[in-house]
Short mmCIF file of C-alpha atoms and ligand atoms in Angstrom, two decimals:
data_model
loop_
_atom_site.label_atom_id
_atom_site.label_comp_id
_atom_site.label_asym_id
_atom_site.label_seq_id
_atom_site.Cartn_x
_atom_site.Cartn_y
_atom_site.Cartn_z
CA MET A 1 -13.57 -28.96 20.16
CA HIS A 2 -13.69 -24.52 20.47
CA GLU A 3 -17.06 -22.96 19.84
CA HIS A 4 -16.70 -19.83 18.59
CA GLU A 5 -19.01 -16.78 17.37
CA LEU A 6 -17.10 -15.66 14.62
CA ILE A 7 -13.50 -16.84 13.65
CA VAL A 8 -11.67 -14.58 11.53
CA ILE A 9 -8.97 -16.65 9.40
CA GLY A 10 -6.32 -14.05 9.20
CA GLY A 11 -4.60 -11.66 11.23
CA GLY A 12 -4.04 -8.57 9.33
CA PRO A 13 -5.58 -5.07 9.09
CA GLY A 14 -8.50 -6.96 7.61
CA GLY A 15 -8.59 -9.43 10.28
CA TYR A 16 -7.82 -8.28 13.35
CA VAL A 17 -9.91 -4.92 12.55
CA ALA A 18 -13.02 -7.24 12.09
CA ALA A 19 -12.31 -9.50 15.34
CA ILE A 20 -11.97 -6.11 17.49
CA ARG A 21 -15.02 -4.89 16.79
CA ALA A 22 -17.16 -7.96 16.10
CA ALA A 23 -15.97 -8.65 19.81
CA GLN A 24 -17.12 -5.51 20.37
CA LEU A 25 -20.34 -5.57 19.19
CA GLY A 26 -20.85 -8.68 21.74
CA MET A 27 -19.21 -11.49 19.47
CA ASN A 28 -17.51 -14.93 20.89
CA VAL A 29 -14.39 -14.05 18.67
CA ALA A 30 -10.96 -16.66 17.18
CA CYS A 31 -8.72 -14.43 15.50
CA ILE A 32 -6.90 -17.47 13.58
CA ASP A 33 -2.77 -16.29 12.22
CA GLU A 34 -0.39 -18.43 11.26
CA ASN A 35 2.38 -16.47 12.86
CA GLU A 36 3.14 -15.44 16.40
CA GLN A 37 3.76 -12.23 15.22
CA LEU A 38 -0.23 -9.98 14.78
CA GLY A 39 -1.11 -7.23 12.13
CA GLY A 40 -0.07 -9.92 8.55
CA THR A 41 1.81 -8.75 5.76
CA CYS A 42 0.78 -4.67 6.80
CA LEU A 43 2.34 -4.68 9.76
CA ARG A 44 5.46 -7.32 9.89
CA VAL A 45 6.66 -7.16 6.29
CA GLY A 46 4.75 -4.45 4.55
CA CYS A 47 3.83 -1.34 4.97
CA ILE A 48 4.99 -0.25 9.06
CA PRO A 49 8.34 -1.38 7.70
CA SER A 50 8.77 -0.18 4.70
CA LYS A 51 7.98 3.62 6.13
CA ALA A 52 10.30 3.05 8.57
CA MET A 53 13.20 2.07 5.62
CA LEU A 54 11.24 5.15 3.60
CA GLU A 55 11.89 7.58 7.14
CA SER A 56 15.13 6.88 8.30
CA SER A 57 16.95 6.52 4.29
CA GLU A 58 15.68 9.70 3.56
CA LEU A 59 16.47 11.51 6.45
CA PHE A 60 19.86 9.40 4.94
CA HIS A 61 19.06 11.93 1.79
CA GLN A 62 18.98 14.64 3.75
CA ALA A 63 21.61 14.67 5.82
CA ASN A 64 23.93 14.63 2.81
CA GLU A 65 22.10 16.40 0.06
CA THR A 66 20.07 19.21 1.72
CA PHE A 67 20.61 19.91 5.33
CA ALA A 68 24.02 23.02 3.84
CA GLU A 69 21.24 24.51 2.16
CA HIS A 70 19.27 25.29 5.31
CA GLY A 71 22.37 26.19 7.24
CA VAL A 72 23.10 23.12 8.56
CA LYS A 73 26.61 21.42 8.30
CA LEU A 74 27.60 18.13 9.28
CA LYS A 75 31.08 17.06 9.22
CA HIS A 76 30.94 13.54 8.39
CA VAL A 77 27.18 11.87 7.58
CA GLU A 78 27.64 7.48 8.35
CA LEU A 79 24.96 4.96 7.43
CA ASP A 80 25.40 2.08 10.23
CA LEU A 81 22.09 0.60 8.06
CA ALA A 82 22.41 -2.82 11.18
CA ALA A 83 21.26 -0.10 13.79
CA MET A 84 18.40 1.47 10.87
CA LEU A 85 16.98 -1.70 10.20
CA ARG A 86 17.30 -2.72 14.41
CA ARG A 87 15.14 0.55 14.53
CA LYS A 88 12.74 -0.51 11.62
CA ASP A 89 12.20 -3.71 13.40
CA LYS A 90 11.73 -2.55 17.18
CA VAL A 91 9.00 -0.83 15.02
CA VAL A 92 7.40 -3.08 14.30
CA ASP A 93 8.04 -5.37 17.35
CA THR A 94 5.96 -2.79 19.32
CA LEU A 95 3.24 -2.52 16.51
CA THR A 96 2.50 -6.52 16.25
CA ARG A 97 2.52 -6.17 20.91
CA GLY A 98 0.10 -3.69 20.31
CA VAL A 99 -2.40 -5.45 18.31
CA LYS A 100 -2.08 -8.70 20.30
CA GLY A 101 -3.00 -6.49 23.55
CA LEU A 102 -5.42 -5.36 21.45
CA LEU A 103 -7.28 -8.67 20.63
CA LYS A 104 -6.58 -9.22 24.48
CA LYS A 105 -8.27 -6.33 25.81
CA ASN A 106 -10.99 -7.25 23.48
CA ARG A 107 -11.42 -10.62 24.57
CA VAL A 108 -10.85 -12.30 21.65
CA THR A 109 -8.57 -15.54 21.05
CA HIS A 110 -6.00 -15.71 19.33
CA TYR A 111 -4.94 -19.13 17.69
CA GLN A 112 -1.45 -19.08 16.49
CA GLY A 113 -1.49 -22.46 13.10
CA ARG A 114 -2.41 -22.39 10.03
CA GLY A 115 -6.26 -21.94 9.58
CA ARG A 116 -8.84 -24.00 6.93
CA LEU A 117 -12.56 -24.27 6.69
CA ASP A 118 -13.17 -27.84 6.76
CA GLY A 119 -16.78 -28.32 5.95
CA ALA A 120 -19.71 -25.89 7.10
CA THR A 121 -18.84 -24.31 9.82
CA ARG A 122 -15.76 -25.34 11.10
CA VAL A 123 -11.90 -24.75 11.29
CA ILE A 124 -9.21 -26.72 11.48
CA VAL A 125 -6.20 -24.72 12.62
CA GLU A 126 -2.39 -26.62 11.94
CA LYS A 127 0.74 -25.60 14.06
CA ASP A 128 3.88 -28.08 14.65
CA GLY A 129 1.17 -31.54 13.33
CA LYS A 130 -1.27 -30.65 15.89
CA THR A 131 -4.40 -30.14 14.94
CA THR A 132 -7.11 -27.67 16.79
CA GLN A 133 -10.94 -27.74 15.54
CA LEU A 134 -13.35 -24.46 16.06
CA THR A 135 -16.66 -23.76 15.18
CA ALA A 136 -18.54 -21.02 14.57
CA PRO A 137 -21.65 -20.70 12.56
CA ARG A 138 -19.85 -17.57 10.50
CA VAL A 139 -16.25 -17.55 9.25
CA ILE A 140 -14.12 -14.48 7.94
CA ILE A 141 -11.78 -15.61 5.81
CA ALA A 142 -9.17 -12.43 5.76
CA THR A 143 -6.02 -13.72 4.61
CA GLY A 144 -4.42 -11.16 2.15
CA SER A 145 -2.21 -12.02 -0.13
CA ARG A 146 1.11 -12.99 -1.55
CA SER A 147 3.77 -11.84 -4.42
CA ALA A 148 2.94 -13.00 -7.15
CA SER A 149 5.79 -14.35 -9.62
CA LEU A 150 6.84 -14.74 -12.93
CA ARG A 151 7.39 -17.42 -14.83
CA GLY A 152 11.00 -17.82 -15.61
CA ILE A 153 12.44 -16.09 -12.44
CA GLU A 154 12.66 -18.37 -9.19
CA VAL A 155 13.04 -16.25 -5.78
CA ASP A 156 15.64 -17.68 -3.90
CA GLY A 157 15.47 -15.01 -1.12
CA GLU A 158 18.63 -13.80 -0.67
CA ARG A 159 19.54 -13.21 -4.51
CA ILE A 160 16.46 -13.38 -6.09
CA VAL A 161 14.15 -11.18 -3.51
CA THR A 162 10.44 -9.54 -3.28
CA SER A 163 10.01 -7.12 -0.47
CA THR A 164 10.24 -8.90 2.37
CA GLU A 165 13.70 -9.34 2.04
CA ALA A 166 14.61 -6.45 0.52
CA LEU A 167 13.25 -4.63 3.86
CA ALA A 168 16.03 -5.94 5.25
CA PHE A 169 18.95 -6.59 3.22
CA ALA A 170 21.89 -6.59 5.25
CA GLU A 171 24.60 -4.74 2.79
CA VAL A 172 23.78 -1.87 0.76
CA PRO A 173 22.80 -3.75 -2.58
CA LYS A 174 25.21 -2.29 -5.98
CA HIS A 175 23.29 -2.43 -8.50
CA LEU A 176 19.77 -3.67 -7.23
CA VAL A 177 17.25 -3.97 -10.11
CA VAL A 178 13.22 -4.44 -9.37
CA ILE A 179 10.77 -5.52 -12.03
CA GLY A 180 8.01 -3.50 -11.30
CA GLY A 181 7.31 0.22 -11.67
CA GLY A 182 4.64 -0.02 -8.92
CA TYR A 183 3.71 1.55 -5.65
CA ILE A 184 6.41 -1.62 -4.11
CA GLY A 185 8.87 -1.00 -6.63
CA LEU A 186 8.76 2.93 -6.24
CA GLU A 187 9.11 2.50 -2.60
CA LEU A 188 11.43 -0.02 -1.86
CA GLY A 189 13.89 1.42 -5.40
CA SER A 190 13.68 4.84 -3.22
CA VAL A 191 14.70 3.77 0.50
CA TRP A 192 18.06 1.53 -1.92
CA LYS A 193 18.42 4.68 -4.22
CA ARG A 194 18.71 7.28 -0.80
CA LEU A 195 21.28 4.48 0.80
CA GLY A 196 23.84 4.95 -2.04
CA SER A 197 22.52 1.80 -4.71
CA LYS A 198 22.29 1.69 -8.37
CA VAL A 199 18.21 1.04 -8.78
CA THR A 200 17.30 -0.01 -11.79
CA VAL A 201 13.70 0.22 -12.32
CA LEU A 202 12.57 -2.25 -15.51
CA GLU A 203 8.63 -1.71 -16.43
CA ALA A 204 6.38 -3.96 -18.25
CA LEU A 205 4.21 -1.24 -19.79
CA ASP A 206 5.16 1.92 -21.46
CA ARG A 207 4.09 3.98 -17.93
CA ILE A 208 4.81 3.71 -14.04
CA LEU A 209 2.21 3.55 -11.43
CA ALA A 210 -0.07 2.49 -14.02
CA LEU A 211 -3.30 3.57 -11.60
CA THR A 212 -2.26 6.58 -10.95
CA ASP A 213 -3.78 9.70 -12.79
CA GLN A 214 -0.88 9.99 -16.23
CA GLU A 215 -1.07 13.27 -15.74
CA ILE A 216 0.77 12.72 -12.61
CA ALA A 217 2.48 9.51 -13.14
CA GLY A 218 4.60 11.07 -15.58
CA LYS A 219 5.98 13.99 -12.90
CA VAL A 220 6.85 11.48 -10.19
CA HIS A 221 8.28 10.03 -12.89
CA LYS A 222 10.66 12.98 -14.06
CA VAL A 223 11.31 13.05 -10.54
CA LEU A 224 12.20 9.95 -9.74
CA GLU A 225 15.23 9.70 -12.34
CA LYS A 226 16.52 13.51 -11.51
CA GLN A 227 17.28 11.77 -7.53
CA GLY A 228 19.11 8.52 -9.76
CA ILE A 229 16.64 5.74 -10.00
CA GLU A 230 17.44 4.50 -13.44
CA PHE A 231 14.15 3.57 -15.70
CA ARG A 232 13.52 1.19 -18.43
CA LEU A 233 9.56 1.35 -19.26
CA ASN A 234 8.34 -1.81 -22.21
CA CYS A 235 10.47 -3.74 -20.80
CA ARG A 236 10.24 -7.51 -20.42
CA VAL A 237 12.19 -9.72 -18.81
CA SER A 238 12.87 -13.16 -20.15
CA SER A 239 13.92 -14.69 -17.30
CA ALA A 240 16.83 -14.09 -14.18
CA LYS A 241 19.37 -16.78 -13.09
CA ALA A 242 21.25 -16.05 -9.91
CA LYS A 243 24.79 -16.78 -9.84
CA GLY A 244 27.35 -16.70 -6.65
CA LYS A 245 26.83 -13.14 -5.86
CA SER A 246 25.32 -11.89 -8.51
CA VAL A 247 22.27 -12.02 -10.97
CA ARG A 248 21.25 -12.31 -14.76
CA ILE A 249 18.95 -11.49 -16.00
CA GLU A 250 17.59 -11.98 -19.39
CA LEU A 251 15.63 -9.36 -21.54
CA GLU A 252 12.81 -9.70 -24.72
CA GLY A 253 14.81 -8.04 -27.70
CA GLY A 254 17.59 -6.48 -25.33
CA ASP A 255 21.25 -7.08 -24.06
CA PRO A 256 20.80 -8.76 -20.12
CA ILE A 257 21.14 -7.20 -17.35
CA GLU A 258 23.76 -8.25 -14.79
CA CYS A 259 23.17 -6.87 -10.62
CA ASP A 260 23.46 -7.77 -7.55
CA ARG A 261 20.88 -8.15 -5.92
CA LEU A 262 16.62 -8.67 -8.25
CA LEU A 263 13.63 -7.31 -6.12
CA LEU A 264 10.01 -9.23 -7.90
CA ALA A 265 7.59 -6.32 -7.60
CA VAL A 266 4.92 -7.35 -10.49
CA GLY A 267 2.21 -7.34 -7.89
CA ARG A 268 0.23 -9.80 -5.17
CA VAL A 269 -2.24 -12.65 -5.85
CA ALA A 270 -4.88 -13.43 -3.11
CA ASN A 271 -3.65 -15.81 -0.74
CA THR A 272 -6.81 -18.74 -1.37
CA ASP A 273 -4.77 -22.47 -2.03
CA ASN A 274 -5.14 -24.95 1.00
CA LEU A 275 -7.53 -22.69 2.36
CA GLY A 276 -9.98 -26.40 2.17
CA LEU A 277 -12.49 -23.68 0.70
CA GLU A 278 -13.60 -26.88 -2.31
CA THR A 279 -15.37 -27.87 1.04
CA VAL A 280 -17.87 -25.28 1.68
CA GLY A 281 -17.85 -24.27 -1.94
CA VAL A 282 -17.18 -20.74 -1.93
CA LYS A 283 -16.16 -19.55 -5.23
CA THR A 284 -13.22 -17.64 -6.78
CA ASP A 285 -12.68 -16.05 -10.23
CA LYS A 286 -9.49 -18.26 -12.21
CA ARG A 287 -6.74 -15.73 -9.98
CA GLY A 288 -8.26 -17.24 -6.65
CA VAL A 289 -10.23 -13.97 -5.90
CA ILE A 290 -12.95 -15.18 -3.97
CA GLU A 291 -16.23 -13.77 -4.59
CA VAL A 292 -19.30 -11.89 -2.64
CA ASP A 293 -21.73 -10.34 -2.89
CA ALA A 294 -22.89 -6.63 -1.22
CA ASP A 295 -22.75 -8.09 2.15
CA PHE A 296 -19.37 -9.92 1.88
CA ALA A 297 -21.00 -12.94 1.86
CA THR A 298 -19.63 -15.34 0.29
CA SER A 299 -21.55 -18.74 -2.40
CA ALA A 300 -20.85 -20.49 0.83
CA GLN A 301 -23.26 -20.40 3.05
CA GLY A 302 -22.82 -18.21 6.80
CA VAL A 303 -19.04 -17.87 4.67
CA TYR A 304 -17.33 -14.11 3.91
CA ALA A 305 -14.87 -12.87 2.78
CA ILE A 306 -12.39 -9.58 2.49
CA GLY A 307 -9.03 -7.79 1.62
CA ASP A 308 -7.00 -8.71 0.14
CA CYS A 309 -8.18 -12.00 -1.81
CA ILE A 310 -11.68 -10.01 -2.67
CA PRO A 311 -11.65 -7.73 -5.40
CA GLY A 312 -10.22 -4.05 -5.19
CA PRO A 313 -7.27 -2.59 -4.13
CA MET A 314 -4.78 -4.29 -2.34
CA LEU A 315 -4.84 -1.60 0.72
CA ALA A 316 -4.20 -2.25 4.33
CA HIS A 317 -7.01 0.52 5.21
CA LYS A 318 -9.61 -0.89 2.66
CA ALA A 319 -8.91 -4.40 4.49
CA SER A 320 -10.07 -2.89 7.35
CA GLU A 321 -13.34 -0.94 6.46
CA GLU A 322 -15.02 -3.90 4.85
CA GLY A 323 -13.76 -6.20 8.08
CA VAL A 324 -15.63 -3.49 10.55
CA ALA A 325 -18.80 -3.44 7.86
CA CYS A 326 -18.47 -6.59 7.40
CA VAL A 327 -19.39 -7.63 10.95
CA GLU A 328 -21.58 -4.46 11.17
CA LYS A 329 -23.46 -6.71 8.66
CA ILE A 330 -23.53 -9.53 10.31
CA ALA A 331 -24.37 -7.70 13.79
CA GLY A 332 -27.50 -6.89 11.43
CA ARG A 333 -26.66 -2.76 11.86
CA TRP A 334 -26.15 -0.77 8.59
CA ALA A 335 -22.45 -0.63 7.39
CA GLU A 336 -20.64 0.80 3.85
CA VAL A 337 -17.70 0.99 3.06
CA ASN A 338 -18.07 3.85 0.64
CA TYR A 339 -14.97 2.86 -2.32
CA ASP A 340 -15.40 6.11 -4.22
CA SER A 341 -13.21 7.69 -1.78
CA ILE A 342 -10.61 5.20 -0.51
CA PRO A 343 -7.28 7.15 -0.80
CA ALA A 344 -4.16 5.17 -1.99
CA VAL A 345 -1.04 6.88 -1.52
CA VAL A 346 2.95 6.06 -2.81
CA TYR A 347 4.98 6.99 -0.30
CA ILE A 348 8.01 8.06 -1.97
CA HIS A 349 9.71 11.23 -1.15
CA PRO A 350 7.54 13.54 -2.20
CA GLU A 351 4.54 11.39 -1.49
CA VAL A 352 2.06 10.66 -4.47
CA ALA A 353 -1.84 9.83 -3.29
CA ALA A 354 -5.15 9.98 -5.06
CA VAL A 355 -8.45 9.91 -3.98
CA GLY A 356 -11.53 8.74 -6.41
CA LYS A 357 -11.27 8.52 -10.73
CA THR A 358 -7.88 9.90 -12.84
CA GLU A 359 -8.26 12.09 -15.45
CA GLU A 360 -8.06 9.00 -17.77
CA GLN A 361 -11.33 7.13 -15.78
CA LEU A 362 -13.49 10.03 -16.34
CA LYS A 363 -12.42 10.16 -19.77
CA ALA A 364 -13.20 6.68 -21.37
CA ASP A 365 -16.31 7.38 -18.93
CA GLY A 366 -17.18 10.41 -21.42
CA ALA A 367 -17.76 12.26 -18.49
CA GLU A 368 -17.51 16.14 -19.27
CA TYR A 369 -15.29 17.39 -16.60
CA LYS A 370 -13.97 20.82 -14.95
CA LYS A 371 -10.19 20.61 -13.86
CA GLY A 372 -8.44 22.81 -11.56
CA VAL A 373 -4.33 22.81 -10.48
CA PHE A 374 -2.14 24.07 -8.43
CA PRO A 375 1.91 23.84 -8.29
CA PHE A 376 3.69 23.47 -5.20
CA LEU A 377 6.08 25.55 -6.28
CA ALA A 378 3.57 28.86 -5.94
CA ASN A 379 3.37 27.81 -1.87
CA ALA A 380 4.73 29.72 0.43
CA ARG A 381 4.67 26.49 2.65
CA ALA A 382 6.40 24.70 0.04
CA LYS A 383 9.25 26.73 -0.28
CA THR A 384 9.74 27.71 3.49
CA VAL A 385 9.93 23.81 4.08
CA GLY A 386 11.69 23.84 0.15
CA GLU A 387 9.30 20.79 -0.88
CA THR A 388 8.89 23.12 -3.97
CA GLU A 389 7.84 19.74 -6.61
CA GLY A 390 4.25 18.47 -7.68
CA MET A 391 0.77 19.74 -7.74
CA VAL A 392 -2.71 19.66 -6.58
CA LYS A 393 -4.86 18.54 -9.42
CA ILE A 394 -8.70 18.64 -8.68
CA LEU A 395 -11.40 16.95 -11.34
CA ALA A 396 -14.62 18.53 -10.98
CA ASP A 397 -18.31 17.42 -12.57
CA ALA A 398 -18.94 20.40 -15.02
CA LYS A 399 -22.63 20.82 -14.34
CA THR A 400 -22.74 19.68 -10.83
CA ASP A 401 -18.97 20.51 -9.86
CA ARG A 402 -19.59 18.13 -7.65
CA ILE A 403 -16.12 16.75 -7.08
CA LEU A 404 -15.05 13.58 -8.39
CA GLY A 405 -11.09 13.05 -8.28
CA VAL A 406 -8.04 14.78 -6.50
CA HIS A 407 -4.55 13.71 -6.83
CA ILE A 408 -1.50 15.07 -5.16
CA PHE A 409 1.99 14.51 -5.70
CA GLY A 410 4.38 17.18 -3.05
CA ALA A 411 5.24 16.96 0.32
CA GLY A 412 2.92 15.63 2.83
CA ALA A 413 0.32 14.31 0.31
CA GLY A 414 -0.45 11.50 2.40
CA ASP A 415 -1.78 13.50 5.09
CA LEU A 416 -3.30 16.37 2.66
CA ILE A 417 -5.42 13.75 1.04
CA HIS A 418 -8.10 13.69 3.75
CA GLU A 419 -9.72 16.43 3.22
CA ALA A 420 -10.24 15.44 -0.44
CA ALA A 421 -11.73 12.06 0.95
CA ALA A 422 -13.29 14.04 3.65
CA ALA A 423 -14.97 16.36 1.04
CA MET A 424 -15.24 13.40 -1.11
CA ALA A 425 -17.46 11.08 1.03
CA PHE A 426 -19.45 14.03 2.02
CA GLY A 427 -20.55 14.53 -2.05
CA ALA A 428 -18.67 17.45 -1.66
CA THR A 429 -18.37 20.52 -4.48
CA SER A 430 -15.52 21.97 -5.06
CA GLU A 431 -16.74 25.76 -3.90
CA ASP A 432 -17.13 24.25 -0.80
CA LEU A 433 -13.56 23.46 -0.54
CA VAL A 434 -13.02 27.43 -1.72
CA HIS A 435 -15.59 27.92 1.18
CA VAL A 436 -13.09 26.12 3.09
CA CYS A 437 -10.49 29.03 5.44
CA HIS A 438 -7.29 27.66 5.38
CA ALA A 439 -4.27 28.35 7.66
CA HIS A 440 -1.84 29.90 6.28
CA PRO A 441 1.25 29.17 5.94
CA THR A 442 0.07 25.59 5.49
CA LEU A 443 0.71 22.89 2.45
CA ALA A 444 -2.82 23.15 1.96
CA GLU A 445 -3.65 25.81 0.92
CA ALA A 446 -2.87 23.89 -2.42
CA VAL A 447 -5.24 22.56 -2.18
CA HIS A 448 -8.02 25.40 -1.46
CA GLU A 449 -6.33 27.40 -4.74
CA ALA A 450 -6.31 24.08 -6.62
CA ALA A 451 -10.00 24.02 -5.88
CA LEU A 452 -10.42 27.74 -6.56
CA ALA A 453 -8.98 27.35 -10.01
CA VAL A 454 -11.42 25.01 -11.36
CA SER A 455 -13.71 28.31 -11.37
CA GLY A 456 -10.87 30.08 -12.86
CA ARG A 457 -10.64 31.53 -9.76
CA VAL A 458 -6.99 30.81 -8.38
CA LEU A 459 -4.67 34.08 -6.37
CA HIS A 460 -0.95 33.24 -6.63
CA ILE A 461 -0.19 32.34 -10.15
P1 LIG B 1 2.10 -3.06 -8.73
O1 LIG B 1 0.30 -3.72 -9.17
O2 LIG B 1 1.78 -1.64 -8.30
O3 LIG B 1 3.01 -2.78 -9.83
C1 LIG B 1 3.21 -3.76 -10.51
C2 LIG B 1 3.83 -3.40 -11.90
O4 LIG B 1 4.33 -4.54 -11.80
C3 LIG B 1 2.78 -3.05 -12.88
O5 LIG B 1 3.55 -1.38 -13.28
C4 LIG B 1 2.75 -3.86 -13.91
O6 LIG B 1 3.11 -3.18 -14.89
C5 LIG B 1 4.22 -4.35 -13.21
N1 LIG B 1 5.19 -5.60 -14.09
C6 LIG B 1 3.99 -6.46 -13.94
N2 LIG B 1 4.59 -7.90 -14.74
C7 LIG B 1 5.94 -7.29 -15.17
C8 LIG B 1 6.53 -8.23 -15.93
N3 LIG B 1 7.23 -8.97 -15.97
N4 LIG B 1 8.03 -7.47 -16.51
C9 LIG B 1 7.95 -5.54 -15.56
N5 LIG B 1 7.14 -5.32 -14.98
C10 LIG B 1 6.15 -5.53 -14.96
O7 LIG B 1 2.39 -3.90 -7.54
P2 LIG B 1 3.39 -4.08 -6.07
O8 LIG B 1 3.69 -2.62 -6.74
O9 LIG B 1 3.98 -5.16 -6.54
O10 LIG B 1 2.47 -4.04 -5.23
C11 LIG B 1 1.52 -4.94 -4.92
C12 LIG B 1 0.21 -4.86 -4.22
O11 LIG B 1 0.75 -4.34 -3.04
C13 LIG B 1 -0.07 -3.10 -4.80
O12 LIG B 1 -1.81 -3.20 -4.96
C14 LIG B 1 -0.04 -2.52 -3.88
O13 LIG B 1 -2.08 -1.78 -4.02
C15 LIG B 1 0.28 -2.28 -2.79
N6 LIG B 1 1.38 -1.55 -1.84
C16 LIG B 1 0.95 -0.43 -1.29
C17 LIG B 1 1.17 0.57 -0.97
C18 LIG B 1 1.12 1.29 -0.66
O14 LIG B 1 -0.28 1.19 0.05
N7 LIG B 1 1.51 2.89 -0.45
C19 LIG B 1 2.74 -0.60 -0.56
C20 LIG B 1 3.82 -0.81 -1.36
C21 LIG B 1 2.27 -2.05 -1.76
#
């Protein structure tokens, strides 16, 4: 029996960050993960490898399509997919090793294996049929999520795949069909489109990026269509079967589609089965999402949960914030996650980023708001880099001028959004942003101009 003060089940951005912070606060911490590579879905098969592939594929696309415009002529551009995949794996390897190093440096004990609760204060780690027993007065569940399945479709990991396999196709698919026009569908659809696949996205709703501000999502849809991605909205798949090298997809009320690879990207579900939750009485909803209070405490004494397996957006940075706040609270310190200013980014090109409420949410809440919009077409830096697509949109309270939501579609949106996130975290008004001097020429000036536009003082349109 190994005794600890805190056991964290899961070594993803929620779990490993919680473990490090707890160790910094003086606790004797164990962090359990079944994978040899630490860092969870995000580092191994999610955010990091997908961003590596997005970067590489965008460079390939630019070399083919936009370098000549800049007067850079390339005689022959060739794709070396194997090298691209090796580079991605190297990035993942370096970062996952980095996490291992961080745990070691902070004296967190890492146990490799599957962790499960076994009554109060006890956790069993299982690996290759062998078990290790750990005990601690407190346990944090940070087991994350996995790809959701669809009835009538069996993932075989070869022709019908999840995002994990779609990050490592050894050949460029001829025709990649993606079910789901969300984050994963658009990011991985973009990667393979740039590398030469025909890409068709099938989306059940009448729009893509369901939770994104509708005006922005509409523009994203048009731009991606212009990039050659085909969309079928209001499209319901009834089944899909792989046969040899092809996949046949049956649609409700439409002709079947044939492709050589099918990617299932219809959301993710919490990883909470076979965790022994019943041995301590941890309550979940019917989708397996763990119920927690404001201190991340579950219904079982001493058991906490954070990240993708509790309610809220399934984002790595949300999980990390919760991990830190959870252990700070356990240590009796003040901590709070500011859920109103969590940014979200879709890493397509150009990027889509948002913080706060969408215009639809404000309308549904009956809120009175003002709106300021500025297109990148009118931004000098955007012209110089040749990235004039998209816009910045700021929504502010009609009476108090407090910023309620900021939505950016354009080059560098994923970085630009943090000015807005910081402003919102400090309770800023659009007028506060107006009074921040923005360097010229930068893309950030579009944020400044959108803030000016809220009060009808825009300068460059
Ligand atoms: P998502 O929730 O973003 O999108 C899923 C889409 O699939 C939705 O538009 C939904 O309407 C559609 N859908 C559901 N059932 C369908 C069906 N039967 N037929 C057709 N369409 C259907 O989910 P995702 O893209 O799978 O991503 C999963 C999670 O991972 C998300 O919650 C996201 O937050 C996270 N993620 C984040 C990033 C990022 O931060 N850049 C990147 C990838 C994934």
